[in-house]
PDB file of C-alpha atoms and ligand atoms in Angstrom:
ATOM      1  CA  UNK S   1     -25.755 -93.227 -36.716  1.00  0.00           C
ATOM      2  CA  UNK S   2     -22.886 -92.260 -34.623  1.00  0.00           C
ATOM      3  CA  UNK S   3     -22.813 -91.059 -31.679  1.00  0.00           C
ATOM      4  CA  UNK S   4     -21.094 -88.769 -28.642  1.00  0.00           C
ATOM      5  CA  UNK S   5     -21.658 -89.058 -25.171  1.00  0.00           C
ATOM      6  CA  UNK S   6     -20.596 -85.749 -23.055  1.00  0.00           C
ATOM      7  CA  UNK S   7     -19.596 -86.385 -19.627  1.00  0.00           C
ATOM      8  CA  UNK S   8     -17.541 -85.008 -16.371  1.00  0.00           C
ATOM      9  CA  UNK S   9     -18.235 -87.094 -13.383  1.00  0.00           C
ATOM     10  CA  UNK S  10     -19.372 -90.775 -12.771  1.00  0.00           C
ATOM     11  CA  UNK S  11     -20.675 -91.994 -15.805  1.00  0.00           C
ATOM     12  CA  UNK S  12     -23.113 -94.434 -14.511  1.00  0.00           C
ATOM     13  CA  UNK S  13     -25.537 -92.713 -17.587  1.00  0.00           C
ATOM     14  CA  UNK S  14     -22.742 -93.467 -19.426  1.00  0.00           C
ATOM     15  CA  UNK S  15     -22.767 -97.449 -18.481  1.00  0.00           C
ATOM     16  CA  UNK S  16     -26.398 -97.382 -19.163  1.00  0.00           C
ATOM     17  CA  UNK S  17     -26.337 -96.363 -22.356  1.00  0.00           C
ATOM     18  CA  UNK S  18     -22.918 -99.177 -23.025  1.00  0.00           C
ATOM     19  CA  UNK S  19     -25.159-101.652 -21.659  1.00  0.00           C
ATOM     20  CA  UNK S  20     -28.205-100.942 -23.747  1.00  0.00           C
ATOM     21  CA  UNK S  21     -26.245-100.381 -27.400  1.00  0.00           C
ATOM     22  CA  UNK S  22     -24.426-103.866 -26.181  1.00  0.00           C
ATOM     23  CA  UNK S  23     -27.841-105.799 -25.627  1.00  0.00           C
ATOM     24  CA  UNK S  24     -28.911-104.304 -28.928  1.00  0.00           C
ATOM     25  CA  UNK S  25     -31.446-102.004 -27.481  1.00  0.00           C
ATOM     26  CA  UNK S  26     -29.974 -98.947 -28.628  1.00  0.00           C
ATOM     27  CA  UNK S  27     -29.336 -99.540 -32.457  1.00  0.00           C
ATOM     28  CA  UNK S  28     -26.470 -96.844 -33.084  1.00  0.00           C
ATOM     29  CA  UNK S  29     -22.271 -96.630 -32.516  1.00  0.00           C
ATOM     30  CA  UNK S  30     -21.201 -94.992 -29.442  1.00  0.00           C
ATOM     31  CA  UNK S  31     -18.404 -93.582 -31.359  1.00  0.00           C
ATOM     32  CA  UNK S  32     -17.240 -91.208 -29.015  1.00  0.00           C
ATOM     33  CA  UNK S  33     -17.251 -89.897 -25.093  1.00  0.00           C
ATOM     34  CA  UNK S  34     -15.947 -86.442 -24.848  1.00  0.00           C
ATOM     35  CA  UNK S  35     -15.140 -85.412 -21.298  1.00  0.00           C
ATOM     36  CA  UNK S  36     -13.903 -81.663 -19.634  1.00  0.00           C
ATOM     37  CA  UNK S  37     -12.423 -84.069 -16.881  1.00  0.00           C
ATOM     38  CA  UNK S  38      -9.140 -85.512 -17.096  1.00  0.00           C
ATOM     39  CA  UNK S  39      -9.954 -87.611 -13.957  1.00  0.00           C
ATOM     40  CA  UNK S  40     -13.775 -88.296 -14.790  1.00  0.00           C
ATOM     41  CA  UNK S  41     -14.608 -91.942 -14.156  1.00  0.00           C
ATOM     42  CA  UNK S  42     -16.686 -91.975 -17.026  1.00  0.00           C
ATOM     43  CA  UNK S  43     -13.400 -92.035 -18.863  1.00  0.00           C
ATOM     44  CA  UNK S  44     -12.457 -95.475 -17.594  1.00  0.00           C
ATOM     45  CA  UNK S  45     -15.935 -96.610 -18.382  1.00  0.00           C
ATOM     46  CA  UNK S  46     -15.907 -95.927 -21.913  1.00  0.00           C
ATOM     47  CA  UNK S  47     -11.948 -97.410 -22.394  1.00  0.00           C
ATOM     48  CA  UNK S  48     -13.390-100.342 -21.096  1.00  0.00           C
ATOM     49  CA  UNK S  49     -15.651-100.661 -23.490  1.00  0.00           C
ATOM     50  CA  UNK S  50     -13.218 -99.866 -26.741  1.00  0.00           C
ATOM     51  CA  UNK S  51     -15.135 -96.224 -26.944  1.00  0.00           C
ATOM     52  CA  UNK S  52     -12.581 -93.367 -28.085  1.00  0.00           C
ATOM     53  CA  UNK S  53     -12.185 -90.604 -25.629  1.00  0.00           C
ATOM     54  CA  UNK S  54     -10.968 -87.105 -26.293  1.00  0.00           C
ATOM     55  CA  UNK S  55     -10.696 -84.549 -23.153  1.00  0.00           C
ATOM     56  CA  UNK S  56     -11.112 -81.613 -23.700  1.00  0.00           C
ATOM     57  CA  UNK S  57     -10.628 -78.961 -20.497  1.00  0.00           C
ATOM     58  CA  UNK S  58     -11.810 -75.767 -20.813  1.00  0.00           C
ATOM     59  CA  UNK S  59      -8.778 -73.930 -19.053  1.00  0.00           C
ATOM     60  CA  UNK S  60      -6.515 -74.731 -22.011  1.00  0.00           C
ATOM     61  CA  UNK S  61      -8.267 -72.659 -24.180  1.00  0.00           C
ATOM     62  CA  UNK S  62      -8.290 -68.997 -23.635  1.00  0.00           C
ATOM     63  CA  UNK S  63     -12.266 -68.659 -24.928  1.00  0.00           C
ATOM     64  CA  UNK S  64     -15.329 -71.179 -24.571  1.00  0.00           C
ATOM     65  CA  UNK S  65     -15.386 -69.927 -28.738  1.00  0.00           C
ATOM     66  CA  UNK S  66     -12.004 -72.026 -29.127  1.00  0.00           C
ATOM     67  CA  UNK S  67     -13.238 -74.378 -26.577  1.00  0.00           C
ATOM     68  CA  UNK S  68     -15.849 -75.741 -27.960  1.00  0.00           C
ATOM     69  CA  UNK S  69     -14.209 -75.335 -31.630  1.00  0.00           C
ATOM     70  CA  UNK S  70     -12.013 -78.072 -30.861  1.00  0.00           C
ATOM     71  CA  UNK S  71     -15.124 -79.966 -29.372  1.00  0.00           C
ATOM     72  CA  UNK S  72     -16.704 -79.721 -33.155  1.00  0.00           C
ATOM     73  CA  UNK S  73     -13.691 -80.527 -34.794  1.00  0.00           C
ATOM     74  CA  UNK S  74     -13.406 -83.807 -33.437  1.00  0.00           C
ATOM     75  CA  UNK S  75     -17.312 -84.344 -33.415  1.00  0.00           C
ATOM     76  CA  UNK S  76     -17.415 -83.669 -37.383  1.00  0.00           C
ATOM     77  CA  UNK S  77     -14.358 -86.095 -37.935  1.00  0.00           C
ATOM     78  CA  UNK S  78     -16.132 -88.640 -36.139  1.00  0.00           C
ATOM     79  CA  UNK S  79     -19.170 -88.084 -38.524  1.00  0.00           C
ATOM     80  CA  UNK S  80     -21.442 -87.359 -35.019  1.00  0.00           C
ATOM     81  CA  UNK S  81     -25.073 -87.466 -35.668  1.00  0.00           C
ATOM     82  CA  UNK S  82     -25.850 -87.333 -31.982  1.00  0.00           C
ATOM     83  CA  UNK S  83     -24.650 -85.794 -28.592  1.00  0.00           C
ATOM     84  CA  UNK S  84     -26.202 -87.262 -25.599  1.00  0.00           C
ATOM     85  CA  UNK S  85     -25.116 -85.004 -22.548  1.00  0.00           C
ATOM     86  CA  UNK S  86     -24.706 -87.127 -19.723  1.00  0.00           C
ATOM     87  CA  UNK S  87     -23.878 -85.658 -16.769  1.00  0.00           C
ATOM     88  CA  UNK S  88     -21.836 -82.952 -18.554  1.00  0.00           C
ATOM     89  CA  UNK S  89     -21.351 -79.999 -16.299  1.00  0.00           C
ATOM     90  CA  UNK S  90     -20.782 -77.128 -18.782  1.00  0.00           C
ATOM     91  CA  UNK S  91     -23.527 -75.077 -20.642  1.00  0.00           C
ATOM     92  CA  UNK S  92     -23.034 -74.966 -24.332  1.00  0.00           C
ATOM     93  CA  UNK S  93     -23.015 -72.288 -26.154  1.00  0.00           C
ATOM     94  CA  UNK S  94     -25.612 -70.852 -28.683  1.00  0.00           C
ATOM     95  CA  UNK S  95     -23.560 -71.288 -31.521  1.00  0.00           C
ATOM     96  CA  UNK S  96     -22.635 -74.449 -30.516  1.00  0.00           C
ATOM     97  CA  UNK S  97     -25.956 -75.676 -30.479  1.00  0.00           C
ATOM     98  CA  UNK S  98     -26.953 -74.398 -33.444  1.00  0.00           C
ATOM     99  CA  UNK S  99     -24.395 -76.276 -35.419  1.00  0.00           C
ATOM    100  CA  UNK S 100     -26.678 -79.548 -33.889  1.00  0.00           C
ATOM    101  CA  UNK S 101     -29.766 -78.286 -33.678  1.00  0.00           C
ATOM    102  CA  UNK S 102     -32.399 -80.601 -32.214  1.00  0.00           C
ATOM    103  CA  UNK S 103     -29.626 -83.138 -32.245  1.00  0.00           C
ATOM    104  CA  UNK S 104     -28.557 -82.481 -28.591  1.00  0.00           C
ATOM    105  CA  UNK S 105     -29.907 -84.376 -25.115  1.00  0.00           C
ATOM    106  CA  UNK S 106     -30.101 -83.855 -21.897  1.00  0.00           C
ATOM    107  CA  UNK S 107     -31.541 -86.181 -18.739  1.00  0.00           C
ATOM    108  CA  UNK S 108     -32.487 -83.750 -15.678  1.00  0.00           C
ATOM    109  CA  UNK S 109     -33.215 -85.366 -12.346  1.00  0.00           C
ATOM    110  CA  UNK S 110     -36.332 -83.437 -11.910  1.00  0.00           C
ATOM    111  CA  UNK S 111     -39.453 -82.733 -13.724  1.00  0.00           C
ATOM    112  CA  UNK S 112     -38.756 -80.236 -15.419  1.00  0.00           C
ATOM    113  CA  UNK S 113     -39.663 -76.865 -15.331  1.00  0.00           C
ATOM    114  CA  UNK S 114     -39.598 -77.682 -11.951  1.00  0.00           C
ATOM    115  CA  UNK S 115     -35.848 -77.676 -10.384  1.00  0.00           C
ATOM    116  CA  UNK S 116     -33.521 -76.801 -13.184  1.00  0.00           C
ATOM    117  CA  UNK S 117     -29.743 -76.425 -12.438  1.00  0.00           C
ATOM    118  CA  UNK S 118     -27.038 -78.295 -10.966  1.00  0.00           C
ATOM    119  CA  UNK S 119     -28.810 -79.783  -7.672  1.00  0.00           C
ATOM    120  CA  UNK S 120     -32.504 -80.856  -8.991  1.00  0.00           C
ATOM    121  CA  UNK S 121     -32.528 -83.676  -6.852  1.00  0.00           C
ATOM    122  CA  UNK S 122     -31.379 -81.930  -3.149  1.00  0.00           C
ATOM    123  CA  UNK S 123     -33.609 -79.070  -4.084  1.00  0.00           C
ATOM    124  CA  UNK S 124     -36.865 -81.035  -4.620  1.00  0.00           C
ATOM    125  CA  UNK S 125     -36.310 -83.140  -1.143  1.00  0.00           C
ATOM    126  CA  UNK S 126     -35.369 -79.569   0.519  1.00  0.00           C
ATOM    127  CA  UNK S 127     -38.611 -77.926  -1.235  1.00  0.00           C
ATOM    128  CA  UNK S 128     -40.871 -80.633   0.401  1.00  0.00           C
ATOM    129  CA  UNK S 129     -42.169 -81.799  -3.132  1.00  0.00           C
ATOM    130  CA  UNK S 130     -44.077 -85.009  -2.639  1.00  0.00           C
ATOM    131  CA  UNK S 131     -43.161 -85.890  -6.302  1.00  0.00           C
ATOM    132  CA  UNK S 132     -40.123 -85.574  -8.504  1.00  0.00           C
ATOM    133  CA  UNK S 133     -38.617 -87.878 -11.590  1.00  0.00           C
ATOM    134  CA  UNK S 134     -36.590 -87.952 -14.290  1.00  0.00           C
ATOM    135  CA  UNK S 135     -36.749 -85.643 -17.725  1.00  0.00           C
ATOM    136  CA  UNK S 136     -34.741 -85.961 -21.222  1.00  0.00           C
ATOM    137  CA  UNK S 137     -34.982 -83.058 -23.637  1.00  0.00           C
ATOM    138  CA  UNK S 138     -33.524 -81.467 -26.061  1.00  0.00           C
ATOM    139  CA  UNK S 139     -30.983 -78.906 -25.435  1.00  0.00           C
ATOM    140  CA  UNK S 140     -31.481 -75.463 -26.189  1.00  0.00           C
ATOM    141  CA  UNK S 141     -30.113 -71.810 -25.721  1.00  0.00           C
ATOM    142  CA  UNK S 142     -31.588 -71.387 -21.732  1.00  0.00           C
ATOM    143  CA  UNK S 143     -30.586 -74.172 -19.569  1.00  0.00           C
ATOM    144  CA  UNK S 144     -32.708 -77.133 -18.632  1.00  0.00           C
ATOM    145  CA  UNK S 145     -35.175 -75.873 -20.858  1.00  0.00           C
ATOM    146  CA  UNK S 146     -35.731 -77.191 -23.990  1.00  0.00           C
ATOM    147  CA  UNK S 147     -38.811 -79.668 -25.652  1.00  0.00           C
ATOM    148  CA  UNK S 148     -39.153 -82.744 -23.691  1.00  0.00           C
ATOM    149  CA  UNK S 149     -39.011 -86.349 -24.695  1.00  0.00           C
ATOM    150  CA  UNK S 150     -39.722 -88.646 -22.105  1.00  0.00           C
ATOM    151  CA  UNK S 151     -40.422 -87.605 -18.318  1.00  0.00           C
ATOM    152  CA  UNK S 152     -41.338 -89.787 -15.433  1.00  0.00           C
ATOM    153  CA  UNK S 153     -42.656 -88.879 -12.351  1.00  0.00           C
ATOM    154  CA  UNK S 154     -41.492 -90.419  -8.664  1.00  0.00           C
ATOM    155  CA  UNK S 155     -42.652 -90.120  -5.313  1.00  0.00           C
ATOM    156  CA  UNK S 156     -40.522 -88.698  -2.621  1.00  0.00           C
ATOM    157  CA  UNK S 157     -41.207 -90.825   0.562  1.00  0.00           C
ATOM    158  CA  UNK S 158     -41.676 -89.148   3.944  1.00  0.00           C
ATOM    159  CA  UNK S 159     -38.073 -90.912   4.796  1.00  0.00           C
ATOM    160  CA  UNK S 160     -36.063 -90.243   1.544  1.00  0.00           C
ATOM    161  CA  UNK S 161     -32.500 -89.054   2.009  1.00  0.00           C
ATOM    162  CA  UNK S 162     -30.910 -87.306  -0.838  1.00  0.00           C
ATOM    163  CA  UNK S 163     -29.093 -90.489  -1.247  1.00  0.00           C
ATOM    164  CA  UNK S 164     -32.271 -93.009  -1.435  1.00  0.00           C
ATOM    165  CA  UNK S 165     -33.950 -90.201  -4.032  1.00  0.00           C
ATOM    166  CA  UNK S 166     -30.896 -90.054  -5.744  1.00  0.00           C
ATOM    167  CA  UNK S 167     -30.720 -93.532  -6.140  1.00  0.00           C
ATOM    168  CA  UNK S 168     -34.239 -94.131  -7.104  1.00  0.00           C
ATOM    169  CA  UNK S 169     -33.661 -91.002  -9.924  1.00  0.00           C
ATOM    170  CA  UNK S 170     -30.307 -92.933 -11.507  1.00  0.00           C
ATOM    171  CA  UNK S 171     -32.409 -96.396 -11.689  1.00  0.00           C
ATOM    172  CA  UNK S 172     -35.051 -94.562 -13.614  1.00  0.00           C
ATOM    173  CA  UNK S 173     -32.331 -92.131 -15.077  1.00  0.00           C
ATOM    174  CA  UNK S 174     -30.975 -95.836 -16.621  1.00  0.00           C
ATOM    175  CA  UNK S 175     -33.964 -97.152 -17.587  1.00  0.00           C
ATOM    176  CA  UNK S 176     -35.137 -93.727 -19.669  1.00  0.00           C
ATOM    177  CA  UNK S 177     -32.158 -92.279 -21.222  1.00  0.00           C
ATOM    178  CA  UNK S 178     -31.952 -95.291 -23.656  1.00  0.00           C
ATOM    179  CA  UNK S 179     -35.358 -95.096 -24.755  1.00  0.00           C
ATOM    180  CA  UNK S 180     -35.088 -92.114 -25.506  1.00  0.00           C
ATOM    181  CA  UNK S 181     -31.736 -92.647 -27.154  1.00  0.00           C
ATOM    182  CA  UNK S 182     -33.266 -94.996 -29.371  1.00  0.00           C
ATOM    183  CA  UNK S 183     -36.342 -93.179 -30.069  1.00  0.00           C
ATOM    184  CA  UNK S 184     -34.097 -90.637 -31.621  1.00  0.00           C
ATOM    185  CA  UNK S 185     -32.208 -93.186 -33.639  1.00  0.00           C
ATOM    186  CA  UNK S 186     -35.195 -94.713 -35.263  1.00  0.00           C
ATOM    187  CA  UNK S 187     -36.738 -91.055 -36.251  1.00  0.00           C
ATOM    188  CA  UNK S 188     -39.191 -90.997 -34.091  1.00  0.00           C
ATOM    189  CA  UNK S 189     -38.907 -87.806 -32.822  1.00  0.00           C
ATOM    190  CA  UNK S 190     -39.769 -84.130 -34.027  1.00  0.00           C
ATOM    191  CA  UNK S 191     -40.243 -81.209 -32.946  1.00  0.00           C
ATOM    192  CA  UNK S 192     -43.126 -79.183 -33.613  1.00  0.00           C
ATOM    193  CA  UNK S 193     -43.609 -75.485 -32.090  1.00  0.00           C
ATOM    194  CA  UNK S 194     -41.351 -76.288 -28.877  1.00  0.00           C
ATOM    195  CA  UNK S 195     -43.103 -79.889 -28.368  1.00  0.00           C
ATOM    196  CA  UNK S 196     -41.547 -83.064 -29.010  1.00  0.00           C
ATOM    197  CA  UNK S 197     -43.938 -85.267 -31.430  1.00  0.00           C
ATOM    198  CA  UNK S 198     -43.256 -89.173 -30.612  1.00  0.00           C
ATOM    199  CA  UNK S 199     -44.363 -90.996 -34.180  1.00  0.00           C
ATOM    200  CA  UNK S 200     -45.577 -94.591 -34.243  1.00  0.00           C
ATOM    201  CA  UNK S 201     -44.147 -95.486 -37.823  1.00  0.00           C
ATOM    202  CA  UNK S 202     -41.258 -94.946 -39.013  1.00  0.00           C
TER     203      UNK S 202
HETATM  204  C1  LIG O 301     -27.478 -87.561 -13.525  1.00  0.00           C
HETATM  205  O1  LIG O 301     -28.232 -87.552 -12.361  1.00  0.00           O
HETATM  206  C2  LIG O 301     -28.112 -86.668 -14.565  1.00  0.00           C
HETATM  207  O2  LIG O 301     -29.487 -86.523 -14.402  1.00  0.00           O
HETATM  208  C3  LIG O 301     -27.446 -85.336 -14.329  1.00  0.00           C
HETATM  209  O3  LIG O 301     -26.128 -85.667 -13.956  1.00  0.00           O
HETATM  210  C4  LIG O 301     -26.101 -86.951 -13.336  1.00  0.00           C
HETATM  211  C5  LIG O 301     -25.000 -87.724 -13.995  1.00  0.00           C
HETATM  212  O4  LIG O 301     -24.724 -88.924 -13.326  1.00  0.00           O
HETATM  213  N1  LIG O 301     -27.528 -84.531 -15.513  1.00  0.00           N
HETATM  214  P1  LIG O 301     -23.747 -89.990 -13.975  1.00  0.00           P
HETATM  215  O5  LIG O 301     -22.399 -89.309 -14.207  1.00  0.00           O
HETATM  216  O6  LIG O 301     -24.357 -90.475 -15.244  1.00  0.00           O
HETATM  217  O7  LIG O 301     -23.625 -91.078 -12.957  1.00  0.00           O
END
Protein backbone atom coordinates (compact mmCIF):
# COMPACT_ATOMS: atom_id res chain seq x y z
CA UNK A 1 0.00 0.00 0.00
CA UNK A 2 1.09 3.43 -0.75
CA UNK A 3 0.87 6.08 0.99
CA UNK A 4 0.54 10.22 1.44
CA UNK A 5 1.39 12.13 4.28
CA UNK A 6 -0.34 15.81 4.36
CA UNK A 7 1.55 18.35 6.14
CA UNK A 8 2.20 22.35 6.68
CA UNK A 9 4.38 22.96 9.61
CA UNK A 10 7.09 20.90 11.53
CA UNK A 11 6.72 17.53 10.59
CA UNK A 12 7.94 15.88 13.64
CA UNK A 13 4.55 13.38 12.90
CA UNK A 14 6.05 13.23 9.82
CA UNK A 15 9.63 11.84 11.24
CA UNK A 16 7.67 9.48 13.31
CA UNK A 17 6.02 7.86 10.88
CA UNK A 18 9.85 7.79 8.55
CA UNK A 19 11.21 6.28 11.53
CA UNK A 20 8.63 3.61 12.09
CA UNK A 21 8.16 2.45 8.10
CA UNK A 22 12.27 2.47 8.32
CA UNK A 23 12.41 0.06 11.47
CA UNK A 24 9.80 -1.99 9.66
CA UNK A 25 7.02 -1.19 12.00
CA UNK A 26 4.86 0.36 9.60
CA UNK A 27 4.69 -2.20 6.63
CA UNK A 28 3.63 0.26 3.68
CA UNK A 29 5.60 2.98 1.09
CA UNK A 30 5.51 6.46 2.14
CA UNK A 31 5.17 7.36 -1.40
CA UNK A 32 4.33 10.77 -1.06
CA UNK A 33 4.22 14.10 1.40
CA UNK A 34 2.00 16.71 0.00
CA UNK A 35 2.43 20.07 1.68
CA UNK A 36 0.29 23.76 1.25
CA UNK A 37 3.72 25.19 2.56
CA UNK A 38 6.45 26.05 0.38
CA UNK A 39 8.62 26.69 3.51
CA UNK A 40 7.16 23.75 5.75
CA UNK A 41 9.99 21.90 7.46
CA UNK A 42 8.30 18.83 6.95
CA UNK A 43 9.45 19.29 3.39
CA UNK A 44 13.11 18.91 4.25
CA UNK A 45 12.21 15.95 6.36
CA UNK A 46 10.75 13.91 3.79
CA UNK A 47 13.76 14.93 0.96
CA UNK A 48 15.87 13.56 3.42
CA UNK A 49 14.45 10.58 3.42
CA UNK A 50 14.11 10.06 -0.67
CA UNK A 51 10.08 10.75 -0.16
CA UNK A 52 8.61 12.78 -3.27
CA UNK A 53 7.10 16.06 -2.39
CA UNK A 54 4.57 18.03 -4.36
CA UNK A 55 3.35 21.60 -2.87
CA UNK A 56 0.54 22.50 -3.51
CA UNK A 57 -0.64 26.28 -2.15
CA UNK A 58 -3.97 27.05 -2.14
CA UNK A 59 -3.62 30.79 -3.40
CA UNK A 60 -2.62 29.57 -6.87
CA UNK A 61 -5.75 28.22 -7.53
CA UNK A 62 -8.71 30.43 -7.83
CA UNK A 63 -11.22 27.62 -6.00
CA UNK A 64 -10.47 24.96 -3.13
CA UNK A 65 -12.61 22.73 -6.19
CA UNK A 66 -9.33 23.19 -8.43
CA UNK A 67 -7.29 23.08 -5.37
CA UNK A 68 -7.74 20.07 -4.23
CA UNK A 69 -8.24 18.65 -7.98
CA UNK A 70 -4.69 18.95 -8.47
CA UNK A 71 -4.21 17.35 -4.91
CA UNK A 72 -6.13 14.07 -6.45
CA UNK A 73 -4.43 14.14 -9.54
CA UNK A 74 -1.19 13.55 -8.18
CA UNK A 75 -2.60 11.22 -5.33
CA UNK A 76 -4.23 8.81 -8.11
CA UNK A 77 -0.87 8.83 -10.18
CA UNK A 78 0.88 7.82 -7.22
CA UNK A 79 -1.64 4.87 -6.83
CA UNK A 80 -2.44 6.41 -2.97
CA UNK A 81 -4.25 3.99 -0.85
CA UNK A 82 -3.79 6.16 2.21
CA UNK A 83 -3.65 9.88 3.41
CA UNK A 84 -2.39 10.34 6.83
CA UNK A 85 -2.99 14.14 7.74
CA UNK A 86 -0.29 15.20 9.80
CA UNK A 87 -0.38 18.39 10.97
CA UNK A 88 -2.14 19.63 7.80
CA UNK A 89 -3.81 22.92 8.45
CA UNK A 90 -6.59 22.99 5.80
CA UNK A 91 -10.10 21.31 6.06
CA UNK A 92 -10.90 19.12 3.16
CA UNK A 93 -13.61 19.25 1.38
CA UNK A 94 -16.70 16.88 1.19
CA UNK A 95 -16.08 15.82 -2.11
CA UNK A 96 -12.72 15.39 -1.47
CA UNK A 97 -13.26 13.03 1.11
CA UNK A 98 -15.57 11.13 -0.47
CA UNK A 99 -13.28 10.20 -3.27
CA UNK A 100 -11.22 8.37 0.00
CA UNK A 101 -13.70 7.51 2.08
CA UNK A 102 -12.64 5.94 5.37
CA UNK A 103 -9.19 6.10 3.88
CA UNK A 104 -8.30 9.49 5.52
CA UNK A 105 -6.46 10.17 9.21
CA UNK A 106 -6.17 12.52 11.46
CA UNK A 107 -4.10 12.73 15.09
CA UNK A 108 -5.81 15.54 17.39
CA UNK A 109 -3.95 16.60 20.50
CA UNK A 110 -6.95 16.22 22.62
CA UNK A 111 -9.49 13.69 23.43
CA UNK A 112 -11.69 14.17 21.30
CA UNK A 113 -14.94 15.46 21.36
CA UNK A 114 -13.36 17.38 23.79
CA UNK A 115 -11.18 20.43 22.24
CA UNK A 116 -11.51 20.21 18.52
CA UNK A 117 -9.84 22.91 16.31
CA UNK A 118 -6.60 24.39 15.78
CA UNK A 119 -5.35 24.94 19.57
CA UNK A 120 -6.55 21.54 21.46
CA UNK A 121 -3.64 21.55 23.48
CA UNK A 122 -3.62 25.56 24.89
CA UNK A 123 -7.33 25.20 25.27
CA UNK A 124 -7.36 22.11 27.55
CA UNK A 125 -4.44 23.70 29.95
CA UNK A 126 -6.57 27.14 29.76
CA UNK A 127 -9.95 25.06 30.52
CA UNK A 128 -8.33 23.60 33.74
CA UNK A 129 -8.87 19.92 32.44
CA UNK A 130 -6.96 17.62 34.72
CA UNK A 131 -6.71 15.17 31.73
CA UNK A 132 -6.09 15.44 28.02
CA UNK A 133 -4.22 12.97 25.28
CA UNK A 134 -3.88 12.18 22.02
CA UNK A 135 -6.78 10.93 19.33
CA UNK A 136 -6.44 9.45 15.58
CA UNK A 137 -9.62 9.16 13.54
CA UNK A 138 -10.88 9.09 10.55
CA UNK A 139 -11.66 12.16 8.71
CA UNK A 140 -14.99 13.13 7.89
CA UNK A 141 -17.29 16.02 6.57
CA UNK A 142 -17.33 18.17 10.26
CA UNK A 143 -13.95 18.76 11.57
CA UNK A 144 -12.24 16.77 14.27
CA UNK A 145 -15.04 14.59 14.23
CA UNK A 146 -15.00 11.49 12.71
CA UNK A 147 -14.81 7.48 14.20
CA UNK A 148 -11.89 7.07 16.37
CA UNK A 149 -9.04 4.63 16.26
CA UNK A 150 -6.79 4.85 18.97
CA UNK A 151 -7.03 7.58 21.87
CA UNK A 152 -4.90 7.95 24.91
CA UNK A 153 -5.50 9.81 27.78
CA UNK A 154 -2.71 12.15 29.79
CA UNK A 155 -2.66 13.97 32.85
CA UNK A 156 -2.15 17.65 32.94
CA UNK A 157 0.12 18.37 36.01
CA UNK A 158 -0.65 21.27 38.35
CA UNK A 159 2.77 22.86 36.74
CA UNK A 160 2.33 22.06 32.97
CA UNK A 161 3.15 24.86 30.57
CA UNK A 162 1.72 24.66 27.16
CA UNK A 163 5.16 23.73 26.21
CA UNK A 164 5.71 20.64 28.79
CA UNK A 165 1.88 19.41 27.65
CA UNK A 166 2.78 19.94 24.30
CA UNK A 167 5.69 18.00 24.56
CA UNK A 168 4.27 15.17 26.48
CA UNK A 169 1.19 15.15 23.54
CA UNK A 170 4.01 14.87 20.47
CA UNK A 171 5.88 11.88 22.47
CA UNK A 172 2.58 10.10 22.65
CA UNK A 173 1.46 11.78 19.28
CA UNK A 174 4.83 9.57 17.97
CA UNK A 175 4.26 6.66 19.65
CA UNK A 176 0.29 6.36 18.39
CA UNK A 177 0.10 7.62 14.96
CA UNK A 178 2.11 4.55 13.71
CA UNK A 179 0.04 2.09 15.31
CA UNK A 180 -2.53 3.24 14.04
CA UNK A 181 -0.90 3.62 10.66
CA UNK A 182 -0.22 0.11 10.65
CA UNK A 183 -3.40 -1.07 11.98
CA UNK A 184 -4.86 0.36 8.86
CA UNK A 185 -2.33 -1.31 6.63
CA UNK A 186 -2.88 -4.77 7.90
CA UNK A 187 -6.95 -4.40 7.61
CA UNK A 188 -7.62 -4.21 10.80
CA UNK A 189 -9.84 -1.58 10.87
CA UNK A 190 -13.65 -0.99 9.95
CA UNK A 191 -16.06 0.98 10.48
CA UNK A 192 -19.31 0.02 11.66
CA UNK A 193 -22.26 2.68 12.34
CA UNK A 194 -19.69 5.65 13.12
CA UNK A 195 -17.36 3.24 15.38
CA UNK A 196 -14.12 2.02 14.45
CA UNK A 197 -14.02 -2.01 14.88
CA UNK A 198 -10.20 -3.07 15.70
CA UNK A 199 -10.11 -7.01 14.37
CA UNK A 200 -7.68 -9.52 15.85
CA UNK A 201 -7.16 -11.65 12.56
CA UNK A 202 -6.54 -10.65 9.61
C1 LIG B 1 0.33 17.72 16.08
O1 LIG B 1 0.26 18.12 17.41
C2 LIG B 1 -0.99 17.13 15.64
O2 LIG B 1 -1.72 16.59 16.69
C3 LIG B 1 -1.73 18.32 15.09
O3 LIG B 1 -0.73 19.11 14.48
C4 LIG B 1 0.52 18.89 15.13
C5 LIG B 1 1.53 18.64 14.05
O4 LIG B 1 2.84 18.63 14.55
N1 LIG B 1 -2.75 17.88 14.18
P1 LIG B 1 4.04 18.16 13.62
O5 LIG B 1 4.05 19.07 12.38
O6 LIG B 1 3.83 16.73 13.26
O7 LIG B 1 5.27 18.37 14.44
Amino acid sequence: MKIAVFCSGNGTNLQAIIDAQKKGDITAEIALVVSDELNAFALTRAKKANIKTIVVERDKFSSKKEFEQEILKNLKKEKIGLIVLAGYMRLLSGDFIKEYKNRILNIHPALLPSFKGAHGIKDALQYGSKLTGVTVHFVTEDMDAGPIILQRALTIKENDTERSLAEAIHKEEHKMYPQAIQLFVEGRLKVESGRVKVTKDL
